[in-house]
Amino acid sequence: MQIREIHEKYKARELTISDVLEQVFDTIKSKENEINAYISLYEDEARERAVELEKNLSDDISPLYGIPVAVKDNISTKDMDTTCGSRILLGYRPPYNATVVDRILNQGAIIIGKTNMDEFAMGSSGEHSYFGPTRNPHNTEYVPGGSSSGSSAAVAAGEAVAALGSDTGGSIRQPASFCGVVGLKPTYGRVSRYGLVAFGSSLDQIGPITNSVYDSAILFTAIAGFDPMDSTSVDMPLPDINEIFENYDKNRFTIGIPDEYFVEGVNEDVKSGVLEVAKRFEEAGFKLKRISLKHTEYAISVYYIIATSEASSNLARYDGVRYGFRAKGYETLDEMYKKTRTEGFGEEVKRRILLGTFALSAGYYDAYYLNAQRARRLIKEDFDTAFKDVDLILTPVSPTPPFKIGEKIEDPVSLYLSDIFTVTASLAGLPAISIPCCRSKNGLPIGFQLIGRPFDEKTIFQAGRFYEEFLKDEG
Ligand code: GLN
């Protein structure tokens, strides 16, 4: 189900908002036991809102009006739980809405539930949630990717029409790729982070997960734009949906193909699938250009120093005093902190806090954090240089297709390494989209990534839609 189609049907009075909502709830009822995409659902509230919205239906409703949307559980919602997939935030309800939540509500969206995720958005498989793993709707023995596991699985399964996720180092793009849906990480500063529970503040962005590129642009334009409540929000002109897709089929962009992303070790199905996409663009008149992003090899180390350092500081606030869970059976205040954090955080979160605290500690700061910041600049400069000659960069999203549940859980480093193609754009603050292109030998979805210039989501959407309309295989 696509936002755009539903919107047209609402306007033509061919569907009611309750029809669509009930269809989504029916799907949830039949699939959710297996998929586990949601942490909490708000059926009664959604049904009431649908009735209200139906009453005010008119011909000039905004595109999100009456659309059932799922929201990742690290995005603050005033009247709904916001757990971040963690025991430590059990029962926490924020006193305010994230800016993105207010924006989609103002457009008439219906928030149906909060989606499952790797705890505090740390992970790439959807297995690190206090609420149990999410499963890939295409084959439930496989992971859906992460950390926006529930948002991606929900959209892929028809358990939501669209969803919001967050992406620090790939958490929208990689699960979108694994679930066969479209996921966009907007430019850093484009979408307000106000109300997004912080993980790596210099990297975090909220973005849309949808069934098409067009829908991605609808949700993106609804949530993007300056917000005085976020000091990193940038006041730049934002194209509207008509402007984005005006004559999109007339443009033939130059697409860079980075050598470093098609190396040995990348799965053959992924490599051939993504190169096939490049070929089709070329046949349609786009120009391809080989480029080099030569500092790519440092990206994983840099990302895992910066993200864990920022996380160790951001997660210091969960101490059992202000939010959610507090352990029982302590005598002193120190013991209460210790017990609460020991029992409240999962293994992966603790690992990150330890890594980040170490990297920031006196004596190691220069060697790790400072050097990582320097290398981050080099990675960014690689992109700056490349974008002098190309409009977009085409790469795989993940070096492998979806893997089996449990396959990598004992080996955190191999999971970290699999983030190689998504963390680079994150470190450089660039917008990037994941679009489904093919299947692995086991029949699981594989996506490709288009990375754009800062604040040029428009070119990404235009080329992405071109692919979707004219180049992709039917079915
Ligand atoms: N997989 C990466 C990590 O574990 C990215 C997560 C994210 O983007 N939130 O940190």
PDB file of N, CA, C and O and ligand atoms in Angstrom, residues 72 121-124 146-147 166-171 199 303-304 352 419, ligand 1:
ATOM      1  N   LYS A  72       9.200   4.744  15.152  1.00  0.00           N
ATOM      2  CA  LYS A  72      10.246   4.023  15.896  1.00  0.00           C
ATOM      3  C   LYS A  72      10.223   4.443  17.361  1.00  0.00           C
ATOM      4  O   LYS A  72       9.990   5.617  17.672  1.00  0.00           O
ATOM      5  N   ALA A 121      19.023   1.967  19.479  1.00  0.00           N
ATOM      6  CA  ALA A 121      19.420   2.063  18.053  1.00  0.00           C
ATOM      7  C   ALA A 121      20.821   1.522  17.793  1.00  0.00           C
ATOM      8  O   ALA A 121      21.465   1.883  16.818  1.00  0.00           O
ATOM      9  N   MET A 122      21.278   0.648  18.694  1.00  0.00           N
ATOM     10  CA  MET A 122      22.619   0.086  18.526  1.00  0.00           C
ATOM     11  C   MET A 122      22.499  -1.325  17.986  1.00  0.00           C
ATOM     12  O   MET A 122      22.167  -2.261  18.721  1.00  0.00           O
ATOM     13  N   GLY A 123      22.791  -1.464  16.696  1.00  0.00           N
ATOM     14  CA  GLY A 123      22.737  -2.794  16.103  1.00  0.00           C
ATOM     15  C   GLY A 123      22.344  -2.734  14.646  1.00  0.00           C
ATOM     16  O   GLY A 123      21.927  -1.687  14.138  1.00  0.00           O
ATOM     17  N   SER A 124      22.509  -3.856  13.968  1.00  0.00           N
ATOM     18  CA  SER A 124      22.203  -3.918  12.537  1.00  0.00           C
ATOM     19  C   SER A 124      21.382  -5.153  12.200  1.00  0.00           C
ATOM     20  O   SER A 124      21.330  -5.566  11.051  1.00  0.00           O
ATOM     21  N   GLY A 146      18.737  -3.676  11.065  1.00  0.00           N
ATOM     22  CA  GLY A 146      18.455  -2.786  12.194  1.00  0.00           C
ATOM     23  C   GLY A 146      19.270  -1.517  12.090  1.00  0.00           C
ATOM     24  O   GLY A 146      20.053  -1.362  11.162  1.00  0.00           O
ATOM     25  N   SER A 147      19.041  -0.583  12.961  1.00  0.00           N
ATOM     26  CA  SER A 147      18.234  -0.771  14.150  1.00  0.00           C
ATOM     27  C   SER A 147      16.747  -0.457  13.947  1.00  0.00           C
ATOM     28  O   SER A 147      15.950  -0.812  14.812  1.00  0.00           O
ATOM     29  N   SER A 166      15.151   5.995  12.541  1.00  0.00           N
ATOM     30  CA  SER A 166      16.291   6.884  12.757  1.00  0.00           C
ATOM     31  C   SER A 166      17.529   6.183  12.237  1.00  0.00           C
ATOM     32  O   SER A 166      17.598   4.959  12.231  1.00  0.00           O
ATOM     33  N   ASP A 167      18.473   7.000  11.772  1.00  0.00           N
ATOM     34  CA  ASP A 167      19.671   6.464  11.132  1.00  0.00           C
ATOM     35  C   ASP A 167      20.872   7.224  11.678  1.00  0.00           C
ATOM     36  O   ASP A 167      20.971   8.442  11.531  1.00  0.00           O
ATOM     37  N   THR A 168      21.755   6.484  12.333  1.00  0.00           N
ATOM     38  CA  THR A 168      22.980   7.057  12.871  1.00  0.00           C
ATOM     39  C   THR A 168      24.143   6.624  11.982  1.00  0.00           C
ATOM     40  O   THR A 168      24.952   7.431  11.557  1.00  0.00           O
ATOM     41  N   GLY A 169      24.167   5.308  11.711  1.00  0.00           N
ATOM     42  CA  GLY A 169      25.216   4.776  10.833  1.00  0.00           C
ATOM     43  C   GLY A 169      24.651   3.816   9.798  1.00  0.00           C
ATOM     44  O   GLY A 169      25.375   2.975   9.275  1.00  0.00           O
ATOM     45  N   GLY A 170      23.341   3.899   9.567  1.00  0.00           N
ATOM     46  CA  GLY A 170      22.741   3.004   8.564  1.00  0.00           C
ATOM     47  C   GLY A 170      21.400   2.436   8.978  1.00  0.00           C
ATOM     48  O   GLY A 170      20.785   1.662   8.248  1.00  0.00           O
ATOM     49  N   SER A 171      20.927   2.825  10.148  1.00  0.00           N
ATOM     50  CA  SER A 171      19.761   2.177  10.751  1.00  0.00           C
ATOM     51  C   SER A 171      18.427   2.362  10.045  1.00  0.00           C
ATOM     52  O   SER A 171      17.451   1.719  10.411  1.00  0.00           O
ATOM     53  N   PHE A 199      21.551   9.071  20.488  1.00  0.00           N
ATOM     54  CA  PHE A 199      22.540   7.979  20.513  1.00  0.00           C
ATOM     55  C   PHE A 199      23.888   8.618  20.172  1.00  0.00           C
ATOM     56  O   PHE A 199      24.705   8.862  21.057  1.00  0.00           O
ATOM     57  N   TYR A 303      33.746   5.492  12.859  1.00  0.00           N
ATOM     58  CA  TYR A 303      32.345   5.499  13.300  1.00  0.00           C
ATOM     59  C   TYR A 303      32.205   4.884  14.691  1.00  0.00           C
ATOM     60  O   TYR A 303      31.525   5.440  15.558  1.00  0.00           O
ATOM     61  N   TYR A 304      32.838   3.747  14.911  1.00  0.00           N
ATOM     62  CA  TYR A 304      32.652   3.076  16.201  1.00  0.00           C
ATOM     63  C   TYR A 304      33.385   3.746  17.352  1.00  0.00           C
ATOM     64  O   TYR A 304      33.129   3.434  18.504  1.00  0.00           O
ATOM     65  N   ARG A 352      28.941  -0.787  24.226  1.00  0.00           N
ATOM     66  CA  ARG A 352      29.186   0.532  23.613  1.00  0.00           C
ATOM     67  C   ARG A 352      29.560   1.579  24.661  1.00  0.00           C
ATOM     68  O   ARG A 352      30.401   2.431  24.424  1.00  0.00           O
ATOM     69  N   ASP A 419      28.540  -2.623   8.547  1.00  0.00           N
ATOM     70  CA  ASP A 419      28.024  -1.255   8.390  1.00  0.00           C
ATOM     71  C   ASP A 419      28.875  -0.402   7.453  1.00  0.00           C
ATOM     72  O   ASP A 419      28.605   0.791   7.273  1.00  0.00           O
TER      73      ASP A 419
HETATM   74  N1  GLN B   1      24.466  -0.470  12.874  1.00  0.00           N
HETATM   75  C1  GLN B   1      25.033   0.738  13.328  1.00  0.00           C
HETATM   76  C2  GLN B   1      25.303   0.647  14.820  1.00  0.00           C
HETATM   77  O1  GLN B   1      25.080  -0.365  15.332  1.00  0.00           O
HETATM   78  C3  GLN B   1      24.136   1.893  13.010  1.00  0.00           C
HETATM   79  C4  GLN B   1      23.031   2.055  13.966  1.00  0.00           C
HETATM   80  C5  GLN B   1      22.185   3.265  13.682  1.00  0.00           C
HETATM   81  O2  GLN B   1      22.256   3.836  12.599  1.00  0.00           O
HETATM   82  N2  GLN B   1      21.424   3.675  14.676  1.00  0.00           N
HETATM   83  O3  GLN B   1      25.729   1.568  15.428  1.00  0.00           O
END
